[in-house]
Amino acid sequence: HSIHDPRMYAAASFGDPRYLVSMSRRTLAASGIDVLAHCTESYLSRKANALSRAYAAAGIRQLVPALSKALDTDDPDAGTLEALYEASLLGGLAIGVTGTVFPHNVGYYLTERFGLEHGFACAVFLPALLQHVHADAPDLYSRFVDETGCSEANLNALCAQALPELNIRLTDAEIESALPRWQNNKSVLNTASTVTVEHISAVLHQLFTQS
């Protein structure tokens, strides 16, 4: 569950891309791909509006080339780090309007159960989200691609580049026991294209019950 209280918000925030210089490659990958999740999920939210989608699309356009470039080197240049940082701010502005959708909430399960970093846990389910929207709401998918420049293939490639090797296996019984947590879940219901627990079950089986 998310916890909200005015006393938890910072009085000031110091934003500087130079903070990223000493970040490990794994943390950079996890944080960067979380930005992709923020932007993609916000764009594909039922609560999205023209402004939030503008933030989300701008964030994706800036993030995708910068993160791919950063992951290809051990020493990203200053311009790449600045692009990543600005994309993270755009993603924050987007989800500030809409909140997140099903990849974030299902991702929490992987973090709680297996200790997988939050960004990676969310990114695991981004391909399934875009695939579902592509099939179920093609007009929305086309608008997403047109405004972000990021197709299903582009998103899948970046997720594959960022994600570490996952050694996660779930039994049928484990999946079934977890499903009630997503029944009538607000984040799941917030997905612009209807997602059911049956859909989530199918995704989990496809990803984690293969031999």
JSON list of N, CA, C and O in Angstrom, two decimals, residues 44-83:
[
{"chain": "A", "resi": 44, "resn": "LEU", "atom": "N", "xyz": [-0.88, 5.70, -20.52]},
{"chain": "A", "resi": 44, "resn": "LEU", "atom": "CA", "xyz": [-1.91, 4.69, -20.74]},
{"chain": "A", "resi": 44, "resn": "LEU", "atom": "C", "xyz": [-2.86, 4.55, -19.55]},
{"chain": "A", "resi": 44, "resn": "LEU", "atom": "O", "xyz": [-3.44, 3.50, -19.32]},
{"chain": "A", "resi": 45, "resn": "SER", "atom": "N", "xyz": [-3.02, 5.63, -18.81]},
{"chain": "A", "resi": 45, "resn": "SER", "atom": "CA", "xyz": [-3.91, 5.67, -17.65]},
{"chain": "A", "resi": 45, "resn": "SER", "atom": "C", "xyz": [-5.28, 6.24, -18.02]},
{"chain": "A", "resi": 45, "resn": "SER", "atom": "O", "xyz": [-5.39, 7.12, -18.88]},
{"chain": "A", "resi": 46, "resn": "ARG", "atom": "N", "xyz": [-6.31, 5.76, -17.36]},
{"chain": "A", "resi": 46, "resn": "ARG", "atom": "CA", "xyz": [-7.65, 6.32, -17.54]},
{"chain": "A", "resi": 46, "resn": "ARG", "atom": "C", "xyz": [-7.73, 7.77, -17.06]},
{"chain": "A", "resi": 46, "resn": "ARG", "atom": "O", "xyz": [-8.62, 8.52, -17.47]},
{"chain": "A", "resi": 47, "resn": "LYS", "atom": "N", "xyz": [-6.82, 8.17, -16.18]},
{"chain": "A", "resi": 47, "resn": "LYS", "atom": "CA", "xyz": [-6.82, 9.52, -15.64]},
{"chain": "A", "resi": 47, "resn": "LYS", "atom": "C", "xyz": [-5.99, 10.49, -16.47]},
{"chain": "A", "resi": 47, "resn": "LYS", "atom": "O", "xyz": [-5.87, 11.67, -16.12]},
{"chain": "A", "resi": 48, "resn": "ALA", "atom": "N", "xyz": [-5.40, 10.01, -17.55]},
{"chain": "A", "resi": 48, "resn": "ALA", "atom": "CA", "xyz": [-4.53, 10.86, -18.37]},
{"chain": "A", "resi": 48, "resn": "ALA", "atom": "C", "xyz": [-5.32, 11.99, -19.00]},
{"chain": "A", "resi": 48, "resn": "ALA", "atom": "O", "xyz": [-6.50, 11.83, -19.36]},
{"chain": "A", "resi": 49, "resn": "ASN", "atom": "N", "xyz": [-4.68, 13.15, -19.12]},
{"chain": "A", "resi": 49, "resn": "ASN", "atom": "CA", "xyz": [-5.25, 14.26, -19.85]},
{"chain": "A", "resi": 49, "resn": "ASN", "atom": "C", "xyz": [-4.19, 14.80, -20.81]},
{"chain": "A", "resi": 49, "resn": "ASN", "atom": "O", "xyz": [-3.09, 14.26, -20.90]},
{"chain": "A", "resi": 50, "resn": "ALA", "atom": "N", "xyz": [-4.52, 15.84, -21.53]},
{"chain": "A", "resi": 50, "resn": "ALA", "atom": "CA", "xyz": [-3.59, 16.35, -22.54]},
{"chain": "A", "resi": 50, "resn": "ALA", "atom": "C", "xyz": [-2.26, 16.76, -21.94]},
{"chain": "A", "resi": 50, "resn": "ALA", "atom": "O", "xyz": [-1.18, 16.51, -22.52]},
{"chain": "A", "resi": 51, "resn": "LEU", "atom": "N", "xyz": [-2.30, 17.38, -20.76]},
{"chain": "A", "resi": 51, "resn": "LEU", "atom": "CA", "xyz": [-1.06, 17.85, -20.13]},
{"chain": "A", "resi": 51, "resn": "LEU", "atom": "C", "xyz": [-0.21, 16.68, -19.64]},
{"chain": "A", "resi": 51, "resn": "LEU", "atom": "O", "xyz": [0.99, 16.63, -19.89]},
{"chain": "A", "resi": 52, "resn": "SER", "atom": "N", "xyz": [-0.84, 15.72, -18.95]},
{"chain": "A", "resi": 52, "resn": "SER", "atom": "CA", "xyz": [-0.05, 14.59, -18.44]},
{"chain": "A", "resi": 52, "resn": "SER", "atom": "C", "xyz": [0.54, 13.78, -19.59]},
{"chain": "A", "resi": 52, "resn": "SER", "atom": "O", "xyz": [1.67, 13.29, -19.50]},
{"chain": "A", "resi": 53, "resn": "ARG", "atom": "N", "xyz": [-0.21, 13.63, -20.67]},
{"chain": "A", "resi": 53, "resn": "ARG", "atom": "CA", "xyz": [0.32, 12.89, -21.83]},
{"chain": "A", "resi": 53, "resn": "ARG", "atom": "C", "xyz": [1.45, 13.65, -22.51]},
{"chain": "A", "resi": 53, "resn": "ARG", "atom": "O", "xyz": [2.38, 13.05, -23.03]},
{"chain": "A", "resi": 54, "resn": "ALA", "atom": "N", "xyz": [1.39, 14.97, -22.49]},
{"chain": "A", "resi": 54, "resn": "ALA", "atom": "CA", "xyz": [2.49, 15.77, -23.05]},
{"chain": "A", "resi": 54, "resn": "ALA", "atom": "C", "xyz": [3.76, 15.55, -22.24]},
{"chain": "A", "resi": 54, "resn": "ALA", "atom": "O", "xyz": [4.85, 15.38, -22.80]},
{"chain": "A", "resi": 55, "resn": "TYR", "atom": "N", "xyz": [3.63, 15.56, -20.91]},
{"chain": "A", "resi": 55, "resn": "TYR", "atom": "CA", "xyz": [4.78, 15.28, -20.05]},
{"chain": "A", "resi": 55, "resn": "TYR", "atom": "C", "xyz": [5.32, 13.87, -20.31]},
{"chain": "A", "resi": 55, "resn": "TYR", "atom": "O", "xyz": [6.53, 13.66, -20.45]},
{"chain": "A", "resi": 56, "resn": "ALA", "atom": "N", "xyz": [4.42, 12.88, -20.35]},
{"chain": "A", "resi": 56, "resn": "ALA", "atom": "CA", "xyz": [4.83, 11.49, -20.51]},
{"chain": "A", "resi": 56, "resn": "ALA", "atom": "C", "xyz": [5.52, 11.26, -21.85]},
{"chain": "A", "resi": 56, "resn": "ALA", "atom": "O", "xyz": [6.56, 10.60, -21.92]},
{"chain": "A", "resi": 57, "resn": "ALA", "atom": "N", "xyz": [4.94, 11.81, -22.91]},
{"chain": "A", "resi": 57, "resn": "ALA", "atom": "CA", "xyz": [5.52, 11.62, -24.24]},
{"chain": "A", "resi": 57, "resn": "ALA", "atom": "C", "xyz": [6.88, 12.28, -24.34]},
{"chain": "A", "resi": 57, "resn": "ALA", "atom": "O", "xyz": [7.83, 11.71, -24.90]},
{"chain": "A", "resi": 58, "resn": "ALA", "atom": "N", "xyz": [7.00, 13.49, -23.80]},
{"chain": "A", "resi": 58, "resn": "ALA", "atom": "CA", "xyz": [8.30, 14.18, -23.82]},
{"chain": "A", "resi": 58, "resn": "ALA", "atom": "C", "xyz": [9.34, 13.39, -23.03]},
{"chain": "A", "resi": 58, "resn": "ALA", "atom": "O", "xyz": [10.50, 13.29, -23.42]},
{"chain": "A", "resi": 59, "resn": "GLY", "atom": "N", "xyz": [8.91, 12.82, -21.89]},
{"chain": "A", "resi": 59, "resn": "GLY", "atom": "CA", "xyz": [9.83, 12.02, -21.09]},
{"chain": "A", "resi": 59, "resn": "GLY", "atom": "C", "xyz": [10.34, 10.80, -21.84]},
{"chain": "A", "resi": 59, "resn": "GLY", "atom": "O", "xyz": [11.53, 10.48, -21.79]},
{"chain": "A", "resi": 60, "resn": "ILE", "atom": "N", "xyz": [9.44, 10.12, -22.53]},
{"chain": "A", "resi": 60, "resn": "ILE", "atom": "CA", "xyz": [9.84, 8.92, -23.29]},
{"chain": "A", "resi": 60, "resn": "ILE", "atom": "C", "xyz": [10.76, 9.29, -24.43]},
{"chain": "A", "resi": 60, "resn": "ILE", "atom": "O", "xyz": [11.78, 8.63, -24.68]},
{"chain": "A", "resi": 61, "resn": "ARG", "atom": "N", "xyz": [10.42, 10.35, -25.17]},
{"chain": "A", "resi": 61, "resn": "ARG", "atom": "CA", "xyz": [11.28, 10.77, -26.29]},
{"chain": "A", "resi": 61, "resn": "ARG", "atom": "C", "xyz": [12.69, 11.09, -25.81]},
{"chain": "A", "resi": 61, "resn": "ARG", "atom": "O", "xyz": [13.68, 10.82, -26.51]},
{"chain": "A", "resi": 62, "resn": "GLN", "atom": "N", "xyz": [12.80, 11.66, -24.63]},
{"chain": "A", "resi": 62, "resn": "GLN", "atom": "CA", "xyz": [14.12, 12.02, -24.10]},
{"chain": "A", "resi": 62, "resn": "GLN", "atom": "C", "xyz": [14.82, 10.82, -23.47]},
{"chain": "A", "resi": 62, "resn": "GLN", "atom": "O", "xyz": [16.03, 10.66, -23.59]},
{"chain": "A", "resi": 63, "resn": "LEU", "atom": "N", "xyz": [14.06, 9.97, -22.82]},
{"chain": "A", "resi": 63, "resn": "LEU", "atom": "CA", "xyz": [14.66, 8.87, -22.07]},
{"chain": "A", "resi": 63, "resn": "LEU", "atom": "C", "xyz": [15.21, 7.76, -22.96]},
{"chain": "A", "resi": 63, "resn": "LEU", "atom": "O", "xyz": [16.33, 7.27, -22.72]},
{"chain": "A", "resi": 64, "resn": "VAL", "atom": "N", "xyz": [14.46, 7.32, -23.95]},
{"chain": "A", "resi": 64, "resn": "VAL", "atom": "CA", "xyz": [14.81, 6.10, -24.69]},
{"chain": "A", "resi": 64, "resn": "VAL", "atom": "C", "xyz": [16.22, 6.16, -25.29]},
{"chain": "A", "resi": 64, "resn": "VAL", "atom": "O", "xyz": [17.05, 5.28, -25.02]},
{"chain": "A", "resi": 65, "resn": "PRO", "atom": "N", "xyz": [16.57, 7.19, -26.06]},
{"chain": "A", "resi": 65, "resn": "PRO", "atom": "CA", "xyz": [17.94, 7.21, -26.60]},
{"chain": "A", "resi": 65, "resn": "PRO", "atom": "C", "xyz": [18.99, 7.42, -25.51]},
{"chain": "A", "resi": 65, "resn": "PRO", "atom": "O", "xyz": [20.08, 6.85, -25.59]},
{"chain": "A", "resi": 66, "resn": "ALA", "atom": "N", "xyz": [18.67, 8.23, -24.49]},
{"chain": "A", "resi": 66, "resn": "ALA", "atom": "CA", "xyz": [19.65, 8.52, -23.45]},
{"chain": "A", "resi": 66, "resn": "ALA", "atom": "C", "xyz": [19.94, 7.29, -22.61]},
{"chain": "A", "resi": 66, "resn": "ALA", "atom": "O", "xyz": [21.11, 7.00, -22.29]},
{"chain": "A", "resi": 67, "resn": "LEU", "atom": "N", "xyz": [18.91, 6.54, -22.21]},
{"chain": "A", "resi": 67, "resn": "LEU", "atom": "CA", "xyz": [19.14, 5.37, -21.38]},
{"chain": "A", "resi": 67, "resn": "LEU", "atom": "C", "xyz": [19.86, 4.28, -22.17]},
{"chain": "A", "resi": 67, "resn": "LEU", "atom": "O", "xyz": [20.78, 3.63, -21.64]},
{"chain": "A", "resi": 68, "resn": "SER", "atom": "N", "xyz": [19.47, 4.08, -23.43]},
{"chain": "A", "resi": 68, "resn": "SER", "atom": "CA", "xyz": [20.17, 3.09, -24.25]},
{"chain": "A", "resi": 68, "resn": "SER", "atom": "C", "xyz": [21.65, 3.44, -24.38]},
{"chain": "A", "resi": 68, "resn": "SER", "atom": "O", "xyz": [22.52, 2.57, -24.27]},
{"chain": "A", "resi": 69, "resn": "LYS", "atom": "N", "xyz": [21.94, 4.72, -24.59]},
{"chain": "A", "resi": 69, "resn": "LYS", "atom": "CA", "xyz": [23.32, 5.17, -24.70]},
{"chain": "A", "resi": 69, "resn": "LYS", "atom": "C", "xyz": [24.07, 4.99, -23.38]},
{"chain": "A", "resi": 69, "resn": "LYS", "atom": "O", "xyz": [25.21, 4.52, -23.35]},
{"chain": "A", "resi": 70, "resn": "ALA", "atom": "N", "xyz": [23.40, 5.33, -22.26]},
{"chain": "A", "resi": 70, "resn": "ALA", "atom": "CA", "xyz": [24.04, 5.20, -20.95]},
{"chain": "A", "resi": 70, "resn": "ALA", "atom": "C", "xyz": [24.37, 3.75, -20.62]},
{"chain": "A", "resi": 70, "resn": "ALA", "atom": "O", "xyz": [25.40, 3.46, -20.00]},
{"chain": "A", "resi": 71, "resn": "LEU", "atom": "N", "xyz": [23.51, 2.83, -21.03]},
{"chain": "A", "resi": 71, "resn": "LEU", "atom": "CA", "xyz": [23.72, 1.42, -20.71]},
{"chain": "A", "resi": 71, "resn": "LEU", "atom": "C", "xyz": [24.79, 0.78, -21.59]},
{"chain": "A", "resi": 71, "resn": "LEU", "atom": "O", "xyz": [25.26, -0.32, -21.29]},
{"chain": "A", "resi": 72, "resn": "ASP", "atom": "N", "xyz": [25.18, 1.48, -22.64]},
{"chain": "A", "resi": 72, "resn": "ASP", "atom": "CA", "xyz": [26.22, 0.96, -23.54]},
{"chain": "A", "resi": 72, "resn": "ASP", "atom": "C", "xyz": [27.63, 1.36, -23.12]},
{"chain": "A", "resi": 72, "resn": "ASP", "atom": "O", "xyz": [28.60, 1.00, -23.78]},
{"chain": "A", "resi": 73, "resn": "THR", "atom": "N", "xyz": [27.74, 2.14, -22.04]},
{"chain": "A", "resi": 73, "resn": "THR", "atom": "CA", "xyz": [29.05, 2.61, -21.61]},
{"chain": "A", "resi": 73, "resn": "THR", "atom": "C", "xyz": [29.16, 2.58, -20.09]},
{"chain": "A", "resi": 73, "resn": "THR", "atom": "O", "xyz": [28.15, 2.62, -19.39]},
{"chain": "A", "resi": 74, "resn": "ASP", "atom": "N", "xyz": [30.38, 2.52, -19.60]},
{"chain": "A", "resi": 74, "resn": "ASP", "atom": "CA", "xyz": [30.61, 2.57, -18.16]},
{"chain": "A", "resi": 74, "resn": "ASP", "atom": "C", "xyz": [30.76, 4.01, -17.66]},
{"chain": "A", "resi": 74, "resn": "ASP", "atom": "O", "xyz": [30.84, 4.23, -16.46]},
{"chain": "A", "resi": 75, "resn": "ASP", "atom": "N", "xyz": [30.81, 4.97, -18.59]},
{"chain": "A", "resi": 75, "resn": "ASP", "atom": "CA", "xyz": [31.04, 6.36, -18.19]},
{"chain": "A", "resi": 75, "resn": "ASP", "atom": "C", "xyz": [30.19, 7.28, -19.04]},
{"chain": "A", "resi": 75, "resn": "ASP", "atom": "O", "xyz": [30.68, 7.94, -19.96]},
{"chain": "A", "resi": 76, "resn": "PRO", "atom": "N", "xyz": [28.87, 7.36, -18.76]},
{"chain": "A", "resi": 76, "resn": "PRO", "atom": "CA", "xyz": [27.98, 8.22, -19.55]},
{"chain": "A", "resi": 76, "resn": "PRO", "atom": "C", "xyz": [28.43, 9.68, -19.49]},
{"chain": "A", "resi": 76, "resn": "PRO", "atom": "O", "xyz": [28.87, 10.15, -18.45]},
{"chain": "A", "resi": 77, "resn": "ASP", "atom": "N", "xyz": [28.31, 10.38, -20.61]},
{"chain": "A", "resi": 77, "resn": "ASP", "atom": "CA", "xyz": [28.72, 11.78, -20.64]},
{"chain": "A", "resi": 77, "resn": "ASP", "atom": "C", "xyz": [27.67, 12.66, -19.95]},
{"chain": "A", "resi": 77, "resn": "ASP", "atom": "O", "xyz": [26.54, 12.24, -19.68]},
{"chain": "A", "resi": 78, "resn": "ALA", "atom": "N", "xyz": [28.06, 13.90, -19.70]},
{"chain": "A", "resi": 78, "resn": "ALA", "atom": "CA", "xyz": [27.22, 14.82, -18.94]},
{"chain": "A", "resi": 78, "resn": "ALA", "atom": "C", "xyz": [25.88, 15.07, -19.63]},
{"chain": "A", "resi": 78, "resn": "ALA", "atom": "O", "xyz": [24.84, 15.16, -18.98]},
{"chain": "A", "resi": 79, "resn": "GLY", "atom": "N", "xyz": [25.89, 15.17, -20.96]},
{"chain": "A", "resi": 79, "resn": "GLY", "atom": "CA", "xyz": [24.66, 15.41, -21.69]},
{"chain": "A", "resi": 79, "resn": "GLY", "atom": "C", "xyz": [23.67, 14.27, -21.55]},
{"chain": "A", "resi": 79, "resn": "GLY", "atom": "O", "xyz": [22.46, 14.49, -21.42]},
{"chain": "A", "resi": 80, "resn": "THR", "atom": "N", "xyz": [24.19, 13.04, -21.55]},
{"chain": "A", "resi": 80, "resn": "THR", "atom": "CA", "xyz": [23.32, 11.87, -21.38]},
{"chain": "A", "resi": 80, "resn": "THR", "atom": "C", "xyz": [22.71, 11.85, -19.99]},
{"chain": "A", "resi": 80, "resn": "THR", "atom": "O", "xyz": [21.51, 11.58, -19.83]},
{"chain": "A", "resi": 81, "resn": "LEU", "atom": "N", "xyz": [23.52, 12.13, -18.98]},
{"chain": "A", "resi": 81, "resn": "LEU", "atom": "CA", "xyz": [23.01, 12.14, -17.61]},
{"chain": "A", "resi": 81, "resn": "LEU", "atom": "C", "xyz": [21.96, 13.24, -17.42]},
{"chain": "A", "resi": 81, "resn": "LEU", "atom": "O", "xyz": [20.96, 13.04, -16.73]},
{"chain": "A", "resi": 82, "resn": "GLU", "atom": "N", "xyz": [22.18, 14.38, -18.04]},
{"chain": "A", "resi": 82, "resn": "GLU", "atom": "CA", "xyz": [21.20, 15.47, -17.92]},
{"chain": "A", "resi": 82, "resn": "GLU", "atom": "C", "xyz": [19.88, 15.06, -18.58]},
{"chain": "A", "resi": 82, "resn": "GLU", "atom": "O", "xyz": [18.80, 15.35, -18.04]},
{"chain": "A", "resi": 83, "resn": "ALA", "atom": "N", "xyz": [19.97, 14.39, -19.73]},
{"chain": "A", "resi": 83, "resn": "ALA", "atom": "CA", "xyz": [18.76, 13.94, -20.41]},
{"chain": "A", "resi": 83, "resn": "ALA", "atom": "C", "xyz": [17.99, 12.94, -19.55]},
{"chain": "A", "resi": 83, "resn": "ALA", "atom": "O", "xyz": [16.76, 12.98, -19.46]}
]
